[in-house]
Amino acid sequence: MTKVLVPLVDTSVTELKGVGPKNAERLRKLGIENVQDLLFHLPIRYQDRTRIVPIGSLRPGDQAVIQGQVELADIRYGRRRSLLVRLADGTGSIMLRFFHFSSAQKANMARGAWLRCFGEVRNGPRAYELIHPEVQRVAEDEPAEVEQALTPVYPTTEGMHQLTWRDLTGHALTLLRRGGLQELLPRVVLDEYDMPPLADAVRLLHRPPPDQSQQLLSDSGHPAQRRMAFEELLAHQLSLRVLRQRQRRLGAPRLAGNGRLQKALLDRLPFSLTVAQRRVLDELRRDLAEPQPALRLVQGDVGSGKTVVAALAALCCVEAGYQVALMAPTELLAEQHLRNFTNWLEPLAIEPGWLSGRHKGKRRVRLLEGLADGSIRIVVGTHALFQEDVLFDRLGLVIVDEQHRFGVHQRLALREKGAAGQLPHQVVMTATPIPRTLAMTAYADLDLSVIDELPPGRTPVTTVVVADKRRAEVIERVARACSEGRQAYWVCTLIEESEALQCEAAEDTASVLAESLQGLRVGLVHGRLKAAEKEAVMAAFKTGEIDLLVATTVIEVGVDVPNASLMVIENAERLGLSQLHQLRGRIGRGAQQSHCVLMYHPPLGAVAQERLAVMRETNDGFEIARRDLAIRGPGEVLGTRQTGEMQFRVADLLRDQDLVPDVQALADRLLVEHPGAVKPLIRRWIGQKVQYADV
Ligand code: ADP
Ligand code: MG
């Protein structure tokens, strides 16, 4: 009788010996439901238990199996009671240290006993030590029976021991031997890229033979690991391409404006566009004139002038008779855009609408009516624009600012807002530059434009890092700058999550500063002020009626006062790189030299120290993004860690960046030459998450 082979992806982990309801639940929490999932759950590192290491050759940090005879076993009463055992093998000796032990354990390690131990070597007070090693009593002449493969150590969860993992993956590998894990990459591709078949790679990674380089394995640079990362990145890339293809099939309105409104705005601007702005605007206009929905990411450093480019693209859409939605991730940023757009567009007889989550009642109803009947041509708002009851007459263009805080899913939610059977064009603007390879992977469904030039007349900001015990000097410095006619920001950042407490603390800081800076006009702005109050303070700062503006991080975005050339950021160690960069982007907008003082409260952790050093070394947003990525990892940088989007099982965007060009090229090729492989690859690696792709 032949048994029909069930694919491992359809074999529930509960069919494995040792997986009862409890373990099944634990596995499920890690996203492991079937045997294939289990096999894709790769070890984080390996231990070499394949040989017994001479004690004399051990170095701190080594993990090793040793075997020797107990020379001495003693209970010590130091700061903590501990059992100390000296083990020697003729090449040297080492101490075993136990803080918890039973009398049976102690008896087991009596003087003269032969032990085999596994543990990590550390520097002890007098000699090298193993703290709480695994211990096994052996006979003096017992043959060295050791592991045949490197021992995998799995990422785990509470209640799942490494032995259980080894057991389970052992069973899974037995099933794998019978087949059930289909090779999805065409033979020619494997040959061309010199990659092992998937099943071989999986087998090797769970039980690497002792001759495999442990170094390569722990750096995840082993060909088997790269093979799996490659396939996963490929699947991801394919899913975004397929998504993109489907969207394109839906079609979008051609938005070829006549240029009238755009010209009117350009004529009124007090500056002319930079070459980079003009180039990106041209790219946008070309996109908008196509009958397929544009999906374009516009990257540009802080202050590179993305807003005006967005406004011009919006006007292009309005000229063609369609509506525009401009969406920002926070109220404050949305308000800032509204203010800019209103200033620019009112003279052109266009009044932008405004929709935030706070709007209720009549105002909201009126706005919704205006959107539905088409009388509102441009609307600025927050996530509230996604809500179901927001309907447009002829939505032609959606502009999203600060994309990295929105997910793919939200991006797609807006597609329903288009006119029947059509999608609006989408432009995404981000002020946090993302390194190119990362952008190409994270936003593979988007075209990329970069405003890689700042408007003329900006001077780079000089940044210093000082401990907060030098606060008096810093205040002195503020006094000097302001007495010379310049203006300054004092940014308060606090540990408290509560906005109320933050605002209170900013109020305190403001009154203390006003006290010590007699004669200076000190203003205060924070998130709890009413919109009108906030606006009044900002206006006074802009016209120079306020010398020093004390603020919470609400000023991170949008604020634009060229005469402000000094910024003090308190507790700078608590902020991330991109936030620091955004904040600092508020100065350096005028012709005079600007200074940023990053004040920290010691002691400074290693990561914070590195962040502040990066800020001191460079003003280049792209460089900062690269360093940020290295410090925090892609999930954090893209803001997708919480959503789980862009979380790979095997691949690591940072580590595997160099694979991206090949992955992209191969994705293109598969779509044409091996279309049959596409769907299974997506299903294998992305599974449920791509249901959204079924437009
Ligand atoms: P960001 O790209 O950070 O959103 P903004 O759009 O807020 O930058 O622009 C920053 C400032 O630069 C604004 O005051 C804007 O009016 C101004 N600006 C934009 N483009 C130019 C330009 N070509 N020349 C001079 N100033 C410009
Ligand atoms: Mg901006």
XYZ file of C-alpha atoms and ligand atoms in Angstrom:
723
model
C 0.000 0.000 0.000
C 1.415 3.375 -0.873
C 0.847 6.218 1.432
C -0.214 9.501 -0.135
C 2.321 12.073 0.841
C 0.827 15.042 2.613
C 2.773 18.271 2.027
C 4.419 19.416 5.247
C 2.616 22.700 4.981
C -0.627 20.763 5.396
C 0.673 18.634 8.227
C -0.285 20.133 11.557
C 2.397 20.228 14.225
C -0.077 18.425 16.473
C 0.655 15.299 14.468
C 4.199 15.291 15.817
C 4.956 13.262 18.894
C 5.367 15.601 21.830
C 2.973 18.285 20.662
C -0.030 18.309 22.949
C -2.408 21.212 23.406
C 0.080 23.158 25.551
C 2.980 22.990 23.148
C 0.659 23.535 20.202
C -0.440 26.788 21.813
C 3.136 27.844 22.506
C 4.116 27.090 18.917
C 1.109 28.941 17.589
C 2.242 32.035 19.447
C 5.459 31.865 17.485
C 3.491 31.549 14.262
C 4.216 27.834 13.927
C 1.172 25.803 12.968
C 2.371 23.227 10.491
C 5.509 21.178 10.017
C 6.820 23.480 7.332
C 6.545 26.427 9.727
C 8.516 24.411 12.231
C 11.248 23.687 9.706
C 11.435 27.377 8.831
C 11.977 28.190 12.475
C 15.740 28.253 12.272
C 18.271 28.072 15.101
C 19.696 31.361 16.279
C 23.034 29.800 17.015
C 24.845 26.527 17.390
C 26.894 24.775 20.016
C 29.730 22.502 19.212
C 29.261 19.353 21.264
C 30.906 17.196 18.656
C 34.228 16.945 20.452
C 35.759 17.135 23.888
C 37.959 20.172 24.255
C 41.174 20.125 26.344
C 40.617 22.365 29.361
C 43.991 24.024 28.835
C 42.900 25.414 25.475
C 39.706 27.152 26.677
C 39.255 30.888 26.291
C 36.566 33.119 27.809
C 33.447 33.079 25.655
C 34.045 29.550 24.373
C 31.176 27.127 24.653
C 32.585 23.684 24.932
C 32.276 20.128 26.139
C 35.032 19.230 28.593
C 35.790 16.107 30.572
C 37.919 15.736 33.664
C 38.280 14.655 37.255
C 37.125 16.600 40.312
C 40.135 17.755 42.302
C 38.238 19.740 44.866
C 34.630 20.461 45.793
C 33.850 23.127 48.318
C 31.012 25.259 49.542
C 31.990 28.920 49.756
C 30.198 31.540 51.777
C 31.045 34.757 50.005
C 28.492 37.322 49.028
C 26.444 34.393 47.829
C 26.720 30.845 48.961
C 28.089 28.752 46.147
C 29.445 25.348 45.341
C 32.863 25.477 43.700
C 34.274 22.458 41.946
C 37.720 22.256 40.372
C 37.905 20.007 37.347
C 41.192 18.969 35.720
C 42.047 16.902 32.660
C 45.842 16.910 32.531
C 45.986 19.943 30.201
C 44.680 22.374 32.816
C 41.923 22.986 35.311
C 38.788 25.076 35.508
C 36.239 25.983 38.190
C 32.577 24.993 38.019
C 30.379 27.345 40.021
C 26.845 26.610 41.236
C 24.605 28.960 43.169
C 21.767 26.490 43.382
C 22.422 22.836 44.013
C 20.912 19.879 45.765
C 22.837 17.592 48.082
C 22.522 14.864 45.446
C 24.170 17.116 42.903
C 26.919 17.902 45.355
C 27.501 14.234 46.076
C 27.630 13.566 42.348
C 30.559 15.950 42.027
C 32.615 14.630 44.910
C 36.388 14.651 44.775
C 37.749 12.028 42.385
C 34.577 11.814 40.267
C 34.825 12.024 36.493
C 32.514 14.574 34.886
C 31.600 15.678 31.414
C 30.378 19.285 31.301
C 29.043 21.717 28.782
C 28.981 25.445 29.386
C 30.343 28.844 28.538
C 33.769 29.835 29.789
C 33.980 33.051 31.810
C 36.637 34.946 33.646
C 36.331 34.111 37.346
C 38.026 35.780 40.322
C 41.002 33.444 40.198
C 40.560 31.132 37.264
C 38.287 30.493 34.293
C 34.859 29.285 35.334
C 31.774 27.594 34.000
C 28.694 28.873 35.788
C 25.948 26.285 36.111
C 27.255 24.017 33.366
C 25.330 20.966 32.237
C 26.980 18.100 34.138
C 27.054 14.404 33.460
C 28.873 11.838 35.572
C 31.019 9.478 33.474
C 33.363 6.577 34.114
C 37.059 7.304 33.890
C 37.587 5.192 30.836
C 34.218 5.889 29.238
C 34.620 6.452 25.503
C 33.908 9.980 24.411
C 30.402 9.670 23.061
C 29.585 13.029 21.556
C 27.049 14.622 19.227
C 27.348 13.945 15.518
C 26.107 17.369 14.428
C 26.438 20.891 15.771
C 23.752 21.424 18.379
C 21.122 23.954 17.319
C 19.827 26.552 19.747
C 16.356 27.789 18.831
C 14.636 31.070 19.483
C 12.092 30.034 22.030
C 9.235 31.013 24.234
C 8.463 30.348 27.864
C 7.949 26.697 28.627
C 9.641 25.343 25.504
C 13.017 23.872 26.305
C 15.836 23.458 23.842
C 15.545 19.691 24.223
C 11.905 19.893 23.132
C 12.883 21.945 20.110
C 15.559 19.446 19.148
C 13.089 16.663 19.558
C 10.414 18.304 17.465
C 12.707 19.396 14.683
C 14.154 15.878 14.740
C 10.685 14.449 14.032
C 10.052 17.091 11.394
C 13.315 16.238 9.665
C 12.292 12.588 9.581
C 9.096 13.576 7.784
C 11.098 15.802 5.474
C 13.211 12.857 4.437
C 10.093 11.372 2.862
C 9.474 14.543 0.846
C 6.680 17.009 1.327
C 8.636 20.215 0.912
C 8.330 21.129 -2.711
C 11.207 22.825 -4.454
C 9.731 25.975 -5.923
C 12.749 27.495 -7.573
C 13.337 26.237 -11.114
C 16.374 24.022 -11.593
C 18.035 26.572 -13.888
C 17.775 29.213 -11.223
C 19.368 27.014 -8.574
C 22.189 26.213 -10.953
C 22.682 29.746 -12.061
C 22.861 31.167 -8.539
C 24.678 28.103 -7.251
C 22.135 27.520 -4.506
C 21.358 24.251 -2.727
C 17.812 22.855 -2.960
C 15.546 24.065 -0.184
C 15.205 20.699 1.549
C 18.995 20.331 1.751
C 19.348 23.821 3.161
C 16.694 23.154 5.804
C 18.289 19.869 6.814
C 21.699 21.403 7.081
C 20.578 24.343 9.167
C 18.821 22.181 11.730
C 21.654 19.670 12.057
C 24.861 21.102 10.607
C 27.624 18.521 10.222
C 30.658 19.323 12.387
C 32.722 20.349 9.369
C 30.465 23.362 8.701
C 31.885 26.706 9.703
C 30.323 27.742 12.962
C 31.430 31.278 12.297
C 29.553 31.434 8.989
C 26.513 29.890 10.590
C 26.371 32.275 13.489
C 26.834 35.260 11.182
C 24.018 33.870 9.043
C 26.341 33.978 6.099
C 26.151 30.273 5.353
C 25.013 29.413 1.808
C 22.083 27.453 3.240
C 20.894 30.454 5.218
C 21.403 32.761 2.267
C 19.444 30.328 0.119
C 16.444 30.574 2.415
C 16.687 34.325 2.873
C 16.850 34.648 -0.896
C 13.676 32.671 -1.405
C 11.836 34.621 1.253
C 12.895 38.005 -0.121
C 11.946 36.792 -3.564
C 8.482 35.815 -2.383
C 8.049 39.175 -0.742
C 9.160 40.963 -3.868
C 6.822 38.890 -5.999
C 3.842 39.575 -3.791
C 4.332 43.300 -4.070
C 4.764 43.056 -7.840
C 1.653 40.999 -8.244
C -0.208 43.475 -6.115
C 1.088 46.260 -8.272
C 0.134 44.501 -11.509
C -3.402 43.990 -10.272
C -3.740 47.578 -9.276
C -2.513 48.707 -12.634
C -5.178 46.646 -14.308
C -7.860 48.659 -12.567
C -6.863 51.876 -14.248
C -6.846 55.431 -13.000
C -8.007 58.765 -14.375
C -5.565 60.548 -16.636
C -4.732 63.758 -14.861
C -3.112 65.963 -17.437
C -3.646 69.435 -16.067
C -3.405 72.529 -18.235
C -0.846 74.066 -15.888
C -2.867 77.195 -15.160
C -3.111 76.807 -11.384
C 0.409 75.451 -11.084
C 1.771 78.462 -12.893
C -0.248 80.806 -10.704
C 1.257 79.225 -7.581
C 4.782 79.196 -8.957
C 4.473 82.875 -9.857
C 3.492 83.745 -6.318
C 6.191 81.746 -4.533
C 9.022 83.849 -3.095
C 11.536 81.326 -4.426
C 12.064 79.164 -7.469
C 12.100 75.397 -7.305
C 15.379 73.577 -6.976
C 16.498 71.349 -9.822
C 15.630 68.306 -7.718
C 12.145 69.606 -6.945
C 11.509 70.270 -10.607
C 12.726 66.820 -11.587
C 10.508 65.098 -9.053
C 7.529 67.248 -10.004
C 8.030 66.239 -13.631
C 8.086 62.593 -12.601
C 4.857 63.071 -10.708
C 3.157 64.865 -13.573
C 4.148 62.120 -15.952
C 2.711 59.528 -13.564
C -0.536 61.408 -13.178
C -1.065 61.649 -16.921
C -1.039 57.854 -17.249
C -4.231 55.813 -17.219
C -2.735 53.467 -14.581
C -2.613 54.388 -10.921
C 0.684 55.927 -9.927
C 2.291 54.659 -6.781
C 5.324 56.764 -6.085
C 7.461 57.304 -3.048
C 9.023 60.757 -2.805
C 11.957 60.805 -0.453
C 13.609 63.991 0.622
C 15.562 65.107 3.610
C 14.054 67.477 6.166
C 13.666 70.878 4.599
C 14.159 69.690 1.037
C 10.796 71.223 0.142
C 8.448 68.311 -0.355
C 5.326 70.231 0.613
C 5.394 72.630 -2.276
C 5.974 69.769 -4.687
C 2.937 68.043 -3.215
C 0.893 71.215 -3.615
C 1.876 71.526 -7.274
C 0.970 67.898 -7.949
C -2.336 68.508 -6.203
C -3.035 71.477 -8.440
C -2.279 69.380 -11.496
C -5.022 67.028 -10.343
C -7.459 69.851 -9.638
C -6.808 71.315 -13.073
C -7.921 68.011 -14.528
C -11.152 68.217 -12.564
C -10.410 65.667 -9.851
C -10.128 65.785 -6.069
C -7.050 65.421 -3.897
C -6.673 64.003 -0.398
C -3.541 64.897 1.552
C -3.024 62.754 4.582
C -0.595 63.104 7.480
C 0.024 60.782 10.441
C -0.560 63.370 13.182
C -2.941 66.233 13.784
C -0.089 68.656 14.108
C 1.486 67.739 10.827
C -1.880 67.788 9.124
C -2.573 71.242 10.560
C 0.783 72.416 9.331
C -0.011 71.219 5.824
C -3.412 72.802 5.992
C -1.848 76.122 6.900
C 0.651 75.929 4.046
C -1.933 74.831 1.534
C -4.362 77.499 2.644
C -1.705 80.212 2.296
C -0.739 79.044 -1.130
C -4.124 78.160 -2.536
C -6.507 80.782 -1.207
C -5.200 83.380 -3.663
C -6.071 80.844 -6.361
C -9.634 80.665 -5.040
C -9.209 77.141 -3.689
C -10.092 76.537 -0.068
C -8.736 73.269 1.276
C -11.069 71.192 3.456
C -9.917 69.788 6.782
C -10.829 66.464 8.335
C -9.442 65.098 11.553
C -10.716 62.556 14.028
C -11.738 65.381 16.321
C -14.316 66.768 13.942
C -17.809 65.760 14.840
C -21.297 67.012 14.238
C -22.308 69.638 11.723
C -18.831 70.601 10.627
C -18.063 67.052 9.734
C -21.349 66.576 7.918
C -20.738 69.699 5.863
C -17.275 68.556 4.969
C -18.463 65.107 3.951
C -21.101 66.686 1.754
C -18.514 68.873 0.117
C -16.337 65.853 -0.627
C -19.255 63.852 -1.941
C -20.550 66.577 -4.239
C -17.081 67.544 -5.395
C -17.196 71.143 -4.225
C -14.193 70.518 -1.964
C -11.344 69.869 -4.312
C -8.502 69.426 -1.858
C -8.878 67.947 1.606
C -6.167 67.722 4.246
C -6.483 65.347 7.173
C -5.348 62.441 9.280
C -6.293 58.735 9.264
C -9.835 60.001 9.541
C -9.763 60.229 5.740
C -9.789 56.422 5.645
C -13.098 56.131 7.405
C -15.858 54.350 5.603
C -18.301 57.215 5.476
C -15.799 59.474 3.752
C -16.849 59.368 0.115
C -15.467 61.383 -2.729
C -17.050 62.562 -5.924
C -13.986 62.146 -8.115
C -10.920 61.319 -6.069
C -7.946 61.444 -8.400
C -4.904 61.694 -6.157
C -3.980 60.671 -2.648
C -0.865 62.180 -1.124
C 0.391 60.551 2.051
C 3.047 62.287 4.101
C 5.425 60.339 6.315
C 4.579 57.041 4.730
C 6.735 54.935 6.975
C 4.101 55.208 9.652
C 1.384 53.872 7.426
C 1.271 50.242 6.422
C 0.631 48.655 3.070
C -2.854 47.805 4.238
C -3.726 51.380 4.942
C -2.245 52.368 1.648
C -4.675 49.968 0.051
C -7.697 51.010 2.069
C -7.864 54.161 0.054
C -8.256 52.342 -3.197
C -11.950 51.940 -2.484
C -12.232 55.679 -2.427
C -11.623 56.072 -6.150
C -14.241 56.628 -8.810
C -16.011 53.475 -9.998
C -13.595 50.871 -11.280
C -10.680 53.241 -10.914
C -7.972 53.798 -8.393
C -6.719 57.181 -7.333
C -3.062 57.880 -8.015
C -0.984 57.651 -4.874
C 2.044 59.663 -3.894
C 3.818 58.962 -0.686
C 6.242 61.426 0.852
C 8.724 60.532 3.507
C 11.032 62.803 5.424
C 12.938 59.912 6.888
C 15.125 58.787 4.088
C 15.370 55.072 3.761
C 18.477 53.461 2.301
C 17.842 52.461 -1.246
C 18.012 48.693 -0.930
C 15.655 48.817 1.998
C 13.271 51.108 0.181
C 13.325 48.818 -2.830
C 12.322 45.905 -0.666
C 9.890 47.597 1.654
C 8.260 49.563 -1.110
C 8.784 47.302 -4.057
C 5.313 48.221 -5.202
C 6.251 51.884 -5.410
C 8.324 53.894 -7.844
C 10.983 55.963 -6.217
C 11.759 59.682 -6.540
C 14.351 61.480 -4.485
C 14.645 65.207 -3.797
C 18.364 65.059 -3.226
C 19.084 68.736 -2.876
C 18.289 71.366 -0.264
C 17.114 74.848 -1.240
C 20.027 77.279 -1.505
C 21.174 79.400 1.416
C 21.136 76.766 4.121
C 24.151 76.403 6.376
C 24.904 73.066 7.995
C 24.095 72.903 11.703
C 26.914 72.441 14.208
C 25.972 69.958 16.914
C 27.435 69.502 20.383
C 26.637 66.919 23.021
C 26.776 68.004 26.680
C 25.810 66.525 30.022
C 22.949 68.290 31.787
C 25.141 69.330 34.668
C 26.341 72.027 32.296
C 22.842 73.400 32.071
C 23.863 76.819 33.376
C 26.359 77.219 30.532
C 23.715 76.215 28.047
C 21.283 78.783 29.429
C 24.049 81.362 29.186
C 24.474 80.440 25.567
C 20.775 80.947 24.887
C 20.986 84.374 26.507
C 23.919 85.314 24.280
C 22.305 84.148 21.061
C 19.064 85.954 21.805
C 20.825 89.145 22.818
C 22.414 89.072 19.365
C 18.953 89.139 17.856
C 18.641 85.464 17.103
C 15.946 83.100 18.263
C 16.119 79.727 19.941
C 14.165 76.567 20.625
C 14.256 74.692 23.900
C 12.826 71.229 23.390
C 11.609 69.268 26.398
C 11.454 65.519 26.140
C 10.233 63.465 29.010
C 10.018 59.924 30.091
C 6.370 60.134 30.938
C 4.164 58.622 28.323
C 1.337 60.839 29.393
C 0.921 63.893 27.236
C -0.520 65.797 30.173
C 2.629 65.282 32.247
C 4.822 66.245 29.318
C 2.964 69.478 28.885
C 3.131 70.223 32.591
C 6.864 69.667 32.610
C 7.273 71.921 29.588
C 5.330 74.592 31.486
C 7.691 74.210 34.441
C 10.737 74.431 32.220
C 9.355 77.526 30.554
C 8.812 79.327 33.847
C 12.227 78.338 35.173
C 13.866 79.573 31.976
C 11.860 82.792 32.012
C 13.059 83.288 35.581
C 16.736 82.831 34.750
C 16.552 84.635 31.430
C 15.108 87.924 32.592
C 14.607 90.261 29.692
C 14.008 87.522 27.148
C 10.557 86.857 25.844
C 9.826 83.188 26.427
C 6.969 81.409 24.694
C 5.554 77.964 25.229
C 3.923 75.533 22.855
C 2.736 72.002 23.535
C 0.142 69.560 22.342
C -2.497 70.509 24.875
C -2.877 74.093 23.811
C -5.938 74.917 21.773
C -5.269 75.228 18.063
C -5.775 78.992 18.196
C -3.375 79.404 21.131
C -0.771 77.261 19.440
C -1.114 79.268 16.301
C -0.802 82.571 18.149
C 2.426 81.456 19.854
C 3.877 80.151 16.609
C 2.953 83.350 14.814
C 4.608 85.436 17.540
C 7.749 83.339 17.265
C 7.750 83.698 13.525
C 7.493 87.498 13.673
C 10.222 87.682 16.321
C 8.010 88.757 19.223
C 9.221 85.703 21.107
C 12.956 85.060 21.586
C 12.914 81.616 23.089
C 10.321 79.009 22.295
C 9.974 76.226 24.831
C 8.263 73.266 23.238
C 7.555 69.591 23.520
C 8.453 67.469 20.524
C 5.309 68.736 18.806
C 7.590 71.028 16.858
C 9.261 68.007 15.326
C 7.439 68.628 12.113
C 6.543 71.531 9.987
C 7.685 74.524 11.999
C 9.640 76.893 9.834
C 11.331 79.962 11.350
C 14.565 80.830 9.511
C 15.807 83.276 12.169
C 15.872 80.537 14.798
C 19.443 79.328 14.828
C 19.885 77.650 18.191
C 18.164 74.543 19.442
C 18.602 72.922 22.831
C 17.197 69.428 23.159
C 16.849 68.182 26.704
C 17.218 64.482 27.439
C 18.290 63.963 23.875
C 19.354 60.433 24.804
C 15.705 59.431 24.910
C 14.972 60.246 21.314
C 15.593 58.142 18.263
C 17.828 59.264 15.445
C 15.113 60.131 13.004
C 13.269 62.187 15.592
C 16.445 64.047 16.525
C 17.107 64.675 12.877
C 13.593 65.989 12.347
C 13.878 68.284 15.338
C 17.242 69.613 14.334
C 15.826 70.241 10.867
C 13.935 73.187 12.398
C 17.179 75.174 12.512
C 19.764 75.781 9.829
C 17.069 77.319 7.651
C 18.542 80.778 7.490
C 21.851 82.175 6.342
C 23.558 82.375 9.750
C 25.412 79.521 11.407
C 23.079 77.353 13.482
C 23.874 75.327 16.569
C 22.208 72.366 18.147
C 22.920 71.434 21.769
C 22.050 67.860 22.657
C 21.799 67.737 26.422
C 21.786 64.360 28.105
C 21.332 63.010 31.570
C 24.204 60.680 32.503
C 24.942 57.835 32.519
C 24.664 57.378 28.804
C 23.975 53.860 27.489
C 26.004 52.513 24.590
C 23.221 52.860 22.032
C 22.329 56.395 23.113
C 25.984 57.308 22.985
C 26.227 56.030 19.452
C 23.093 57.906 18.392
C 24.335 61.195 19.760
C 27.700 60.641 18.103
C 25.973 60.140 14.764
C 24.115 63.411 15.247
C 27.349 65.212 15.971
C 29.083 63.757 12.959
C 26.577 64.343 10.197
C 23.637 66.411 9.004
C 22.905 64.163 6.059
C 19.532 62.500 6.493
C 20.464 59.573 4.291
C 23.610 58.887 6.252
C 21.654 59.168 9.481
C 19.101 56.715 8.150
C 21.827 54.247 7.259
C 23.299 54.463 10.742
C 19.848 54.254 12.283
C 19.197 51.099 10.376
C 22.397 49.587 11.658
C 21.520 50.512 15.234
C 17.842 49.678 15.313
C 17.144 47.302 12.471
C 14.661 47.647 9.635
C 11.476 46.864 11.551
C 11.956 49.869 13.760
C 13.171 52.167 11.041
C 10.221 51.409 8.831
C 7.876 51.619 11.761
C 6.491 48.217 10.882
C 7.656 46.235 13.849
C 4.362 46.418 15.654
C 2.272 45.654 12.609
C 4.362 42.594 11.790
C 4.631 43.772 8.238
C 8.127 43.405 6.836
C 8.922 40.876 9.464
C 10.751 38.116 7.811
C 11.134 34.619 9.111
C 14.586 34.000 7.796
C 15.744 37.083 5.940
C 17.170 40.137 7.627
C 16.926 43.242 5.511
C 20.077 44.684 6.907
C 22.223 41.596 6.739
C 20.864 40.397 3.412
C 20.796 43.731 1.626
C 23.284 42.570 -0.940
C 20.830 39.916 -2.135
C 18.254 42.515 -3.118
C 19.484 43.322 -6.644
C 19.524 39.620 -7.592
C 16.175 39.096 -5.951
C 14.670 41.920 -7.959
C 16.113 40.719 -11.222
C 14.901 37.216 -10.567
C 11.422 38.408 -9.580
C 11.100 40.087 -12.971
C 12.275 36.967 -14.721
C 10.046 34.539 -12.856
C 6.973 36.601 -13.642
C 7.737 36.183 -17.331
C 9.550 32.864 -17.641
C 8.133 30.793 -14.786
C 4.800 32.343 -13.862
C 3.693 29.036 -12.348
C 6.237 29.384 -9.549
C 4.972 32.774 -8.430
C 1.806 31.924 -6.566
C 3.220 28.974 -4.634
C 6.203 31.061 -3.540
C 3.973 33.835 -2.272
C 1.732 31.355 -0.536
C 4.645 29.611 1.116
C 6.307 32.662 2.601
C 3.604 35.228 2.973
C 0.543 33.057 3.172
C -2.515 34.643 4.724
C -1.000 38.033 4.786
C -1.453 38.474 1.028
C -5.142 38.001 0.849
C -5.238 41.702 0.277
C -3.536 41.087 -3.018
C -6.646 39.454 -4.415
C -8.088 42.624 -5.802
P 10.085 69.195 3.949
O 10.663 68.536 2.748
O 10.875 68.929 5.177
O 8.621 68.913 4.112
P 9.171 71.816 3.537
O 8.306 71.473 2.401
O 8.541 72.080 4.852
O 10.282 70.718 3.703
O 10.069 73.047 3.133
C 10.933 73.653 4.040
C 11.028 75.143 3.802
O 11.709 75.406 2.600
C 9.684 75.794 3.665
O 9.736 77.064 4.289
C 9.523 75.987 2.177
O 8.670 77.056 1.891
C 10.936 76.268 1.775
N 11.245 75.938 0.391
C 10.751 74.912 -0.324
N 11.299 74.891 -1.548
C 12.160 75.916 -1.609
C 13.032 76.418 -2.627
N 13.122 75.854 -3.820
N 13.782 77.502 -2.326
C 13.704 78.080 -1.118
N 12.901 77.661 -0.130
C 12.138 76.584 -0.363
Mg 7.343 68.107 5.477
